Amino acid sequence: LPNRTSEAGILIKEFRKDLGRSTSTLEIRDLGAGATEGLAARRQRTVGQIARSSPVPERKGELLYRICKHYQPQNCLEFGTNLGVSALYQLAGLESRSRFISMEGDPGLAALARENIQKNGFEATVLEGEFSDLLENHPELMDFHPDYVFVDGNHTEGATLAYFHHLLPKMEAGGMIIWDDINWSAGMRRAWDQICAHPEVSLSIDLYFVGIIWIRRSQAKEHFCLRALL
Ligand SMILES: C[S@@+](CC[C@H](N)C(=O)[O-])C[C@H]1O[C@@H](n2cnc3c(N)ncnc32)[C@H](O)[C@@H]1O
């Protein structure tokens, strides 16, 4: 597990600092579990405010980078692009053959994320729309069989379980799913426990702030709890 910043992480850290200083404003649509006023609610925020509050913390970003570097998944799917910061960590770890698709519900954020990813010299597809709509209807996702998924948005029990059941038959054998914020609420914890108990989940690792599962259909079940390491 990461205990020092990688070279890629140093560059991303600098980029994050620049984003954090940005005073340009965005009118964003409030989505996900924290949204209080429904999907139509819009709020003015500066890019700096978003950059300082929404993206993965550095250590989690480093973990994503190292996982991608180690496993070199070929078909990656991310829920929750935001400004593209976590995408940068993952893309930095991937070799160019990998396909990376990220989904974001807010059009302004999706546009900025595309810009940020390109500015850093990476290629990714950022799909704009509500996660469930995209999963069910977007042509790019119809025949997409991910071997790596990072779920970082809409942390409710119901949505988490719905995404899991949608993803399960689509996942490549041996594929992994990283769930962010498994202890964010009692509901998220229940969802995580149910996911780990599913017969097709052969390996699960609880890192407290994130949970990682592998779908290795022929392997005996194992569960590990590595608390306080992130
Ligand atoms: C925590 S942020 C993602 C941060 C990003 N992964 C990073 O670390 O840089 C969650 C993002 O998911 C988006 N989101 C939340 N619920 C969504 C939903 N149901 N459909 C589409 N986007 C959603 C939000 O707009 C927000 O930008």
PDB file of C-alpha atoms and ligand atoms in Angstrom:
ATOM      1  CA  LEU A   1       0.000   0.000   0.000  1.00  0.00           C
ATOM      2  CA  PRO A   2       1.228   3.510  -0.846  1.00  0.00           C
ATOM      3  CA  ASN A   3       3.325   5.222   1.770  1.00  0.00           C
ATOM      4  CA  ARG A   4       5.094   7.651  -0.519  1.00  0.00           C
ATOM      5  CA  THR A   5       4.114   9.729  -3.521  1.00  0.00           C
ATOM      6  CA  SER A   6       4.912   8.229  -6.909  1.00  0.00           C
ATOM      7  CA  GLU A   7       6.390  10.317  -9.726  1.00  0.00           C
ATOM      8  CA  ALA A   8       2.990  10.328 -11.422  1.00  0.00           C
ATOM      9  CA  GLY A   9       1.424  11.380  -8.120  1.00  0.00           C
ATOM     10  CA  ILE A  10       3.799  14.357  -7.814  1.00  0.00           C
ATOM     11  CA  LEU A  11       2.656  15.666 -11.215  1.00  0.00           C
ATOM     12  CA  ILE A  12      -1.006  15.096 -10.370  1.00  0.00           C
ATOM     13  CA  LYS A  13      -0.509  16.862  -7.036  1.00  0.00           C
ATOM     14  CA  GLU A  14       0.792  19.947  -8.856  1.00  0.00           C
ATOM     15  CA  PHE A  15      -2.148  19.821 -11.249  1.00  0.00           C
ATOM     16  CA  ARG A  16      -4.567  19.544  -8.317  1.00  0.00           C
ATOM     17  CA  LYS A  17      -2.976  22.591  -6.694  1.00  0.00           C
ATOM     18  CA  ASP A  18      -3.616  24.616  -9.869  1.00  0.00           C
ATOM     19  CA  LEU A  19      -7.220  23.411 -10.004  1.00  0.00           C
ATOM     20  CA  GLY A  20      -7.622  24.283  -6.326  1.00  0.00           C
ATOM     21  CA  ARG A  21      -6.656  27.895  -7.083  1.00  0.00           C
ATOM     22  CA  SER A  22      -9.128  28.294  -9.954  1.00  0.00           C
ATOM     23  CA  THR A  23     -11.787  30.931  -9.385  1.00  0.00           C
ATOM     24  CA  SER A  24     -13.806  30.184 -12.517  1.00  0.00           C
ATOM     25  CA  THR A  25     -17.360  29.275 -11.656  1.00  0.00           C
ATOM     26  CA  LEU A  26     -19.520  26.340 -12.656  1.00  0.00           C
ATOM     27  CA  GLU A  27     -23.214  25.879 -12.163  1.00  0.00           C
ATOM     28  CA  ILE A  28     -23.338  22.249 -11.120  1.00  0.00           C
ATOM     29  CA  ARG A  29     -26.178  19.836 -10.821  1.00  0.00           C
ATOM     30  CA  ASP A  30     -26.357  18.270  -7.391  1.00  0.00           C
ATOM     31  CA  LEU A  31     -26.271  14.494  -7.865  1.00  0.00           C
ATOM     32  CA  GLY A  32     -25.590  11.507  -5.696  1.00  0.00           C
ATOM     33  CA  ALA A  33     -26.195  10.546  -2.104  1.00  0.00           C
ATOM     34  CA  GLY A  34     -25.315  13.972  -0.681  1.00  0.00           C
ATOM     35  CA  ALA A  35     -27.856  15.798  -2.884  1.00  0.00           C
ATOM     36  CA  THR A  36     -30.590  17.292  -0.770  1.00  0.00           C
ATOM     37  CA  GLU A  37     -32.754  19.097  -3.287  1.00  0.00           C
ATOM     38  CA  GLY A  38     -33.290  16.493  -5.985  1.00  0.00           C
ATOM     39  CA  LEU A  39     -31.710  16.134  -9.380  1.00  0.00           C
ATOM     40  CA  ALA A  40     -32.922  19.496 -10.681  1.00  0.00           C
ATOM     41  CA  ALA A  41     -31.076  21.524  -8.023  1.00  0.00           C
ATOM     42  CA  ARG A  42     -28.177  23.610  -9.377  1.00  0.00           C
ATOM     43  CA  ARG A  43     -25.509  25.447  -7.406  1.00  0.00           C
ATOM     44  CA  GLN A  44     -22.786  27.931  -8.306  1.00  0.00           C
ATOM     45  CA  ARG A  45     -19.357  26.762  -7.169  1.00  0.00           C
ATOM     46  CA  THR A  46     -15.838  27.676  -8.148  1.00  0.00           C
ATOM     47  CA  VAL A  47     -13.660  25.026  -9.737  1.00  0.00           C
ATOM     48  CA  GLY A  48     -11.276  25.616  -6.821  1.00  0.00           C
ATOM     49  CA  GLN A  49     -13.977  24.752  -4.278  1.00  0.00           C
ATOM     50  CA  ILE A  50     -14.842  21.565  -6.146  1.00  0.00           C
ATOM     51  CA  ALA A  51     -11.194  20.589  -6.561  1.00  0.00           C
ATOM     52  CA  ARG A  52     -10.570  20.995  -2.847  1.00  0.00           C
ATOM     53  CA  SER A  53     -13.556  18.922  -1.750  1.00  0.00           C
ATOM     54  CA  SER A  54     -14.687  16.283  -4.261  1.00  0.00           C
ATOM     55  CA  PRO A  55     -11.709  14.358  -5.679  1.00  0.00           C
ATOM     56  CA  VAL A  56     -10.075  11.378  -4.010  1.00  0.00           C
ATOM     57  CA  PRO A  57      -7.510  12.256  -1.364  1.00  0.00           C
ATOM     58  CA  GLU A  58      -3.916  11.811  -2.452  1.00  0.00           C
ATOM     59  CA  ARG A  59      -3.336   8.458  -0.731  1.00  0.00           C
ATOM     60  CA  LYS A  60      -6.437   6.939  -2.278  1.00  0.00           C
ATOM     61  CA  GLY A  61      -5.352   8.290  -5.651  1.00  0.00           C
ATOM     62  CA  GLU A  62      -1.958   6.655  -5.182  1.00  0.00           C
ATOM     63  CA  LEU A  63      -3.655   3.376  -4.351  1.00  0.00           C
ATOM     64  CA  LEU A  64      -5.711   3.548  -7.568  1.00  0.00           C
ATOM     65  CA  TYR A  65      -2.567   4.376  -9.542  1.00  0.00           C
ATOM     66  CA  ARG A  66      -0.702   1.396  -8.098  1.00  0.00           C
ATOM     67  CA  ILE A  67      -3.600  -0.997  -8.615  1.00  0.00           C
ATOM     68  CA  CYS A  68      -3.870   0.022 -12.291  1.00  0.00           C
ATOM     69  CA  LYS A  69      -0.104  -0.184 -12.740  1.00  0.00           C
ATOM     70  CA  HIS A  70       0.029  -3.642 -11.183  1.00  0.00           C
ATOM     71  CA  TYR A  71      -3.022  -5.264 -12.802  1.00  0.00           C
ATOM     72  CA  GLN A  72      -3.062  -3.419 -16.142  1.00  0.00           C
ATOM     73  CA  PRO A  73      -6.803  -3.905 -16.649  1.00  0.00           C
ATOM     74  CA  GLN A  74      -7.892  -3.620 -20.281  1.00  0.00           C
ATOM     75  CA  ASN A  75     -11.425  -2.266 -19.933  1.00  0.00           C
ATOM     76  CA  CYS A  76     -11.882   0.229 -17.117  1.00  0.00           C
ATOM     77  CA  LEU A  77     -15.086   1.891 -15.996  1.00  0.00           C
ATOM     78  CA  GLU A  78     -15.378   4.718 -13.482  1.00  0.00           C
ATOM     79  CA  PHE A  79     -18.557   5.988 -11.808  1.00  0.00           C
ATOM     80  CA  GLY A  80     -18.133   9.698 -10.970  1.00  0.00           C
ATOM     81  CA  THR A  81     -15.582  11.609 -13.062  1.00  0.00           C
ATOM     82  CA  ASN A  82     -16.040  14.984 -11.371  1.00  0.00           C
ATOM     83  CA  LEU A  83     -12.996  17.063 -12.508  1.00  0.00           C
ATOM     84  CA  GLY A  84     -11.124  13.978 -13.672  1.00  0.00           C
ATOM     85  CA  VAL A  85      -8.629  13.783 -10.791  1.00  0.00           C
ATOM     86  CA  SER A  86      -9.127  10.103  -9.914  1.00  0.00           C
ATOM     87  CA  ALA A  87      -9.145   9.363 -13.656  1.00  0.00           C
ATOM     88  CA  LEU A  88      -5.666  10.922 -13.875  1.00  0.00           C
ATOM     89  CA  TYR A  89      -4.295   8.606 -11.171  1.00  0.00           C
ATOM     90  CA  GLN A  90      -5.750   5.541 -12.858  1.00  0.00           C
ATOM     91  CA  LEU A  91      -4.748   6.566 -16.382  1.00  0.00           C
ATOM     92  CA  ALA A  92      -1.197   7.295 -15.196  1.00  0.00           C
ATOM     93  CA  GLY A  93      -0.897   3.670 -14.121  1.00  0.00           C
ATOM     94  CA  LEU A  94      -2.300   2.179 -17.311  1.00  0.00           C
ATOM     95  CA  GLU A  95      -0.481   1.300 -20.455  1.00  0.00           C
ATOM     96  CA  SER A  96      -1.941   2.780 -23.610  1.00  0.00           C
ATOM     97  CA  ARG A  97      -3.782  -0.372 -24.724  1.00  0.00           C
ATOM     98  CA  SER A  98      -6.337  -0.044 -21.936  1.00  0.00           C
ATOM     99  CA  ARG A  99      -9.719   1.520 -22.573  1.00  0.00           C
ATOM    100  CA  PHE A 100     -10.965   3.909 -19.881  1.00  0.00           C
ATOM    101  CA  ILE A 101     -14.586   5.067 -19.690  1.00  0.00           C
ATOM    102  CA  SER A 102     -15.771   7.404 -16.949  1.00  0.00           C
ATOM    103  CA  MET A 103     -19.356   8.529 -16.265  1.00  0.00           C
ATOM    104  CA  GLU A 104     -20.447  11.908 -14.931  1.00  0.00           C
ATOM    105  CA  GLY A 105     -23.942  13.342 -14.497  1.00  0.00           C
ATOM    106  CA  ASP A 106     -23.046  17.019 -14.551  1.00  0.00           C
ATOM    107  CA  PRO A 107     -22.328  18.306 -18.078  1.00  0.00           C
ATOM    108  CA  GLY A 108     -20.046  21.173 -16.937  1.00  0.00           C
ATOM    109  CA  LEU A 109     -17.912  18.820 -14.853  1.00  0.00           C
ATOM    110  CA  ALA A 110     -17.799  16.264 -17.666  1.00  0.00           C
ATOM    111  CA  ALA A 111     -16.537  18.927 -20.107  1.00  0.00           C
ATOM    112  CA  LEU A 112     -13.879  20.150 -17.671  1.00  0.00           C
ATOM    113  CA  ALA A 113     -12.786  16.582 -16.910  1.00  0.00           C
ATOM    114  CA  ARG A 114     -12.280  15.897 -20.639  1.00  0.00           C
ATOM    115  CA  GLU A 115     -10.117  19.014 -20.827  1.00  0.00           C
ATOM    116  CA  ASN A 116      -8.111  18.041 -17.729  1.00  0.00           C
ATOM    117  CA  ILE A 117      -7.509  14.503 -18.962  1.00  0.00           C
ATOM    118  CA  GLN A 118      -6.357  15.765 -22.368  1.00  0.00           C
ATOM    119  CA  LYS A 119      -4.138  18.480 -20.849  1.00  0.00           C
ATOM    120  CA  ASN A 120      -2.318  15.758 -18.924  1.00  0.00           C
ATOM    121  CA  GLY A 121      -1.712  13.760 -22.096  1.00  0.00           C
ATOM    122  CA  PHE A 122      -4.194  10.924 -21.483  1.00  0.00           C
ATOM    123  CA  GLU A 123      -7.076   9.473 -23.461  1.00  0.00           C
ATOM    124  CA  ALA A 124     -10.402   8.526 -21.943  1.00  0.00           C
ATOM    125  CA  THR A 125     -14.078   8.609 -22.816  1.00  0.00           C
ATOM    126  CA  VAL A 126     -16.185  10.691 -20.454  1.00  0.00           C
ATOM    127  CA  LEU A 127     -19.868   9.833 -20.822  1.00  0.00           C
ATOM    128  CA  GLU A 128     -22.368  12.402 -19.650  1.00  0.00           C
ATOM    129  CA  GLY A 129     -25.548  11.276 -17.903  1.00  0.00           C
ATOM    130  CA  GLU A 130     -27.081   9.598 -14.888  1.00  0.00           C
ATOM    131  CA  PHE A 131     -25.227   6.352 -14.050  1.00  0.00           C
ATOM    132  CA  SER A 132     -28.190   3.968 -14.359  1.00  0.00           C
ATOM    133  CA  ASP A 133     -29.385   5.577 -17.599  1.00  0.00           C
ATOM    134  CA  LEU A 134     -25.917   5.302 -19.099  1.00  0.00           C
ATOM    135  CA  LEU A 135     -25.464   1.700 -17.959  1.00  0.00           C
ATOM    136  CA  GLU A 136     -28.766   0.666 -19.456  1.00  0.00           C
ATOM    137  CA  ASN A 137     -28.880   2.766 -22.599  1.00  0.00           C
ATOM    138  CA  HIS A 138     -25.538   4.113 -23.757  1.00  0.00           C
ATOM    139  CA  PRO A 139     -24.349   2.301 -26.906  1.00  0.00           C
ATOM    140  CA  GLU A 140     -20.691   2.419 -25.757  1.00  0.00           C
ATOM    141  CA  LEU A 141     -21.610   0.433 -22.648  1.00  0.00           C
ATOM    142  CA  MET A 142     -23.834  -2.186 -24.287  1.00  0.00           C
ATOM    143  CA  ASP A 143     -20.977  -4.524 -25.171  1.00  0.00           C
ATOM    144  CA  PHE A 144     -18.455  -3.224 -22.686  1.00  0.00           C
ATOM    145  CA  HIS A 145     -17.181  -5.942 -20.339  1.00  0.00           C
ATOM    146  CA  PRO A 146     -15.033  -4.268 -17.717  1.00  0.00           C
ATOM    147  CA  ASP A 147     -12.263  -6.042 -15.867  1.00  0.00           C
ATOM    148  CA  TYR A 148     -11.839  -3.027 -13.573  1.00  0.00           C
ATOM    149  CA  VAL A 149     -14.465  -0.697 -12.084  1.00  0.00           C
ATOM    150  CA  PHE A 150     -14.115   2.192  -9.636  1.00  0.00           C
ATOM    151  CA  VAL A 151     -17.426   3.318  -8.117  1.00  0.00           C
ATOM    152  CA  ASP A 152     -17.127   6.826  -6.677  1.00  0.00           C
ATOM    153  CA  GLY A 153     -20.546   8.460  -6.763  1.00  0.00           C
ATOM    154  CA  ASN A 154     -24.090   8.087  -5.473  1.00  0.00           C
ATOM    155  CA  HIS A 155     -23.174   6.294  -2.256  1.00  0.00           C
ATOM    156  CA  THR A 156     -26.571   4.975  -1.236  1.00  0.00           C
ATOM    157  CA  GLU A 157     -27.363   1.397  -0.305  1.00  0.00           C
ATOM    158  CA  GLY A 158     -29.965   0.973  -3.061  1.00  0.00           C
ATOM    159  CA  ALA A 159     -27.868   2.496  -5.848  1.00  0.00           C
ATOM    160  CA  THR A 160     -24.731   0.583  -4.793  1.00  0.00           C
ATOM    161  CA  LEU A 161     -26.551  -2.748  -4.865  1.00  0.00           C
ATOM    162  CA  ALA A 162     -28.257  -1.874  -8.165  1.00  0.00           C
ATOM    163  CA  TYR A 163     -24.864  -1.069  -9.752  1.00  0.00           C
ATOM    164  CA  PHE A 164     -23.410  -4.306  -8.378  1.00  0.00           C
ATOM    165  CA  HIS A 165     -26.222  -6.413  -9.847  1.00  0.00           C
ATOM    166  CA  HIS A 166     -25.967  -4.589 -13.151  1.00  0.00           C
ATOM    167  CA  LEU A 167     -22.191  -5.018 -13.321  1.00  0.00           C
ATOM    168  CA  LEU A 168     -21.946  -8.625 -12.162  1.00  0.00           C
ATOM    169  CA  PRO A 169     -23.036 -10.391 -15.383  1.00  0.00           C
ATOM    170  CA  LYS A 170     -21.032  -7.913 -17.473  1.00  0.00           C
ATOM    171  CA  MET A 171     -17.727  -8.309 -15.633  1.00  0.00           C
ATOM    172  CA  GLU A 172     -14.878 -10.212 -17.231  1.00  0.00           C
ATOM    173  CA  ALA A 173     -13.907 -13.281 -15.199  1.00  0.00           C
ATOM    174  CA  GLY A 174     -11.172 -12.253 -12.784  1.00  0.00           C
ATOM    175  CA  GLY A 175     -12.315  -8.632 -12.876  1.00  0.00           C
ATOM    176  CA  MET A 176     -12.270  -6.314  -9.877  1.00  0.00           C
ATOM    177  CA  ILE A 177     -14.559  -3.606  -8.529  1.00  0.00           C
ATOM    178  CA  ILE A 178     -13.358  -0.904  -6.138  1.00  0.00           C
ATOM    179  CA  TRP A 179     -16.121   0.619  -4.010  1.00  0.00           C
ATOM    180  CA  ASP A 180     -15.393   3.976  -2.483  1.00  0.00           C
ATOM    181  CA  ASP A 181     -16.689   5.030   0.940  1.00  0.00           C
ATOM    182  CA  ILE A 182     -17.983   1.652   2.118  1.00  0.00           C
ATOM    183  CA  ASN A 183     -18.257   3.079   5.629  1.00  0.00           C
ATOM    184  CA  TRP A 184     -19.776   6.421   4.640  1.00  0.00           C
ATOM    185  CA  SER A 185     -23.158   5.397   6.131  1.00  0.00           C
ATOM    186  CA  ALA A 186     -24.890   2.410   7.701  1.00  0.00           C
ATOM    187  CA  GLY A 187     -26.566   1.799   4.333  1.00  0.00           C
ATOM    188  CA  MET A 188     -23.227   1.702   2.512  1.00  0.00           C
ATOM    189  CA  ARG A 189     -21.923  -0.762   5.090  1.00  0.00           C
ATOM    190  CA  ARG A 190     -24.965  -2.997   4.572  1.00  0.00           C
ATOM    191  CA  ALA A 191     -24.496  -2.833   0.810  1.00  0.00           C
ATOM    192  CA  TRP A 192     -20.802  -3.759   1.186  1.00  0.00           C
ATOM    193  CA  ASP A 193     -21.623  -6.700   3.461  1.00  0.00           C
ATOM    194  CA  GLN A 194     -24.206  -7.992   0.970  1.00  0.00           C
ATOM    195  CA  ILE A 195     -21.767  -7.612  -1.919  1.00  0.00           C
ATOM    196  CA  CYS A 196     -19.060  -9.557  -0.047  1.00  0.00           C
ATOM    197  CA  ALA A 197     -21.544 -12.323   0.766  1.00  0.00           C
ATOM    198  CA  HIS A 198     -22.541 -12.818  -2.875  1.00  0.00           C
ATOM    199  CA  PRO A 199     -21.456 -16.272  -4.135  1.00  0.00           C
ATOM    200  CA  GLU A 200     -19.762 -14.857  -7.242  1.00  0.00           C
ATOM    201  CA  VAL A 201     -17.516 -12.599  -5.160  1.00  0.00           C
ATOM    202  CA  SER A 202     -14.542 -14.790  -4.436  1.00  0.00           C
ATOM    203  CA  LEU A 203     -12.180 -12.299  -2.880  1.00  0.00           C
ATOM    204  CA  SER A 204     -12.980  -9.165  -0.904  1.00  0.00           C
ATOM    205  CA  ILE A 205     -10.667  -6.739   0.863  1.00  0.00           C
ATOM    206  CA  ASP A 206     -11.985  -4.190   3.335  1.00  0.00           C
ATOM    207  CA  LEU A 207      -9.636  -1.193   3.587  1.00  0.00           C
ATOM    208  CA  TYR A 208     -12.246   0.771   5.571  1.00  0.00           C
ATOM    209  CA  PHE A 209     -12.384   3.781   3.205  1.00  0.00           C
ATOM    210  CA  VAL A 210     -12.594   1.557   0.133  1.00  0.00           C
ATOM    211  CA  GLY A 211     -13.571  -2.042  -0.461  1.00  0.00           C
ATOM    212  CA  ILE A 212     -12.220  -4.154  -3.299  1.00  0.00           C
ATOM    213  CA  ILE A 213     -13.831  -7.284  -4.689  1.00  0.00           C
ATOM    214  CA  TRP A 214     -12.770  -9.773  -7.337  1.00  0.00           C
ATOM    215  CA  ILE A 215     -15.121 -11.891  -9.410  1.00  0.00           C
ATOM    216  CA  ARG A 216     -13.217 -15.149  -9.809  1.00  0.00           C
ATOM    217  CA  ARG A 217     -16.073 -17.521 -10.293  1.00  0.00           C
ATOM    218  CA  SER A 218     -14.141 -20.753  -9.768  1.00  0.00           C
ATOM    219  CA  GLN A 219     -12.168 -19.713  -6.696  1.00  0.00           C
ATOM    220  CA  ALA A 220     -13.021 -20.444  -3.042  1.00  0.00           C
ATOM    221  CA  LYS A 221     -14.255 -17.435  -1.064  1.00  0.00           C
ATOM    222  CA  GLU A 222     -11.824 -15.340   0.988  1.00  0.00           C
ATOM    223  CA  HIS A 223     -12.314 -12.067   2.869  1.00  0.00           C
ATOM    224  CA  PHE A 224      -9.614  -9.824   4.301  1.00  0.00           C
ATOM    225  CA  CYS A 225      -9.877  -6.802   6.520  1.00  0.00           C
ATOM    226  CA  LEU A 226      -6.835  -4.505   6.379  1.00  0.00           C
ATOM    227  CA  ARG A 227      -7.939  -1.599   8.522  1.00  0.00           C
ATOM    228  CA  ALA A 228      -5.983   1.609   9.127  1.00  0.00           C
ATOM    229  CA  LEU A 229      -3.788   1.173   6.091  1.00  0.00           C
ATOM    230  CA  LEU A 230      -5.261   3.982   4.024  1.00  0.00           C
TER     231      LEU A 230
HETATM  232  C1  LIG B   1     -17.046  12.150  -5.286  1.00  0.00           C
HETATM  233  S1  LIG B   1     -17.294  12.801  -6.875  1.00  0.00           S
HETATM  234  C2  LIG B   1     -16.155  11.864  -7.858  1.00  0.00           C
HETATM  235  C3  LIG B   1     -14.745  12.271  -7.638  1.00  0.00           C
HETATM  236  C4  LIG B   1     -13.784  11.693  -8.658  1.00  0.00           C
HETATM  237  N1  LIG B   1     -13.901  10.249  -8.768  1.00  0.00           N
HETATM  238  C5  LIG B   1     -12.376  12.021  -8.253  1.00  0.00           C
HETATM  239  O1  LIG B   1     -11.900  11.423  -7.278  1.00  0.00           O
HETATM  240  O2  LIG B   1     -11.767  12.884  -8.891  1.00  0.00           O
HETATM  241  C6  LIG B   1     -18.797  12.060  -7.392  1.00  0.00           C
HETATM  242  C7  LIG B   1     -19.238  12.523  -8.765  1.00  0.00           C
HETATM  243  O3  LIG B   1     -20.272  11.660  -9.192  1.00  0.00           O
HETATM  244  C8  LIG B   1     -21.286  12.411  -9.832  1.00  0.00           C
HETATM  245  N2  LIG B   1     -22.543  11.664  -9.584  1.00  0.00           N
HETATM  246  C9  LIG B   1     -23.088  11.339  -8.381  1.00  0.00           C
HETATM  247  N3  LIG B   1     -24.202  10.612  -8.534  1.00  0.00           N
HETATM  248  C10 LIG B   1     -24.382  10.461  -9.877  1.00  0.00           C
HETATM  249  C11 LIG B   1     -25.342   9.789 -10.653  1.00  0.00           C
HETATM  250  N4  LIG B   1     -26.370   9.119 -10.098  1.00  0.00           N
HETATM  251  N5  LIG B   1     -25.203   9.818 -11.988  1.00  0.00           N
HETATM  252  C12 LIG B   1     -24.178  10.490 -12.570  1.00  0.00           C
HETATM  253  N6  LIG B   1     -23.211  11.156 -11.875  1.00  0.00           N
HETATM  254  C13 LIG B   1     -23.327  11.136 -10.545  1.00  0.00           C
HETATM  255  C14 LIG B   1     -21.269  13.768  -9.161  1.00  0.00           C
HETATM  256  O4  LIG B   1     -21.740  14.770 -10.043  1.00  0.00           O
HETATM  257  C15 LIG B   1     -19.796  13.935  -8.792  1.00  0.00           C
HETATM  258  O5  LIG B   1     -19.102  14.695  -9.746  1.00  0.00           O
END
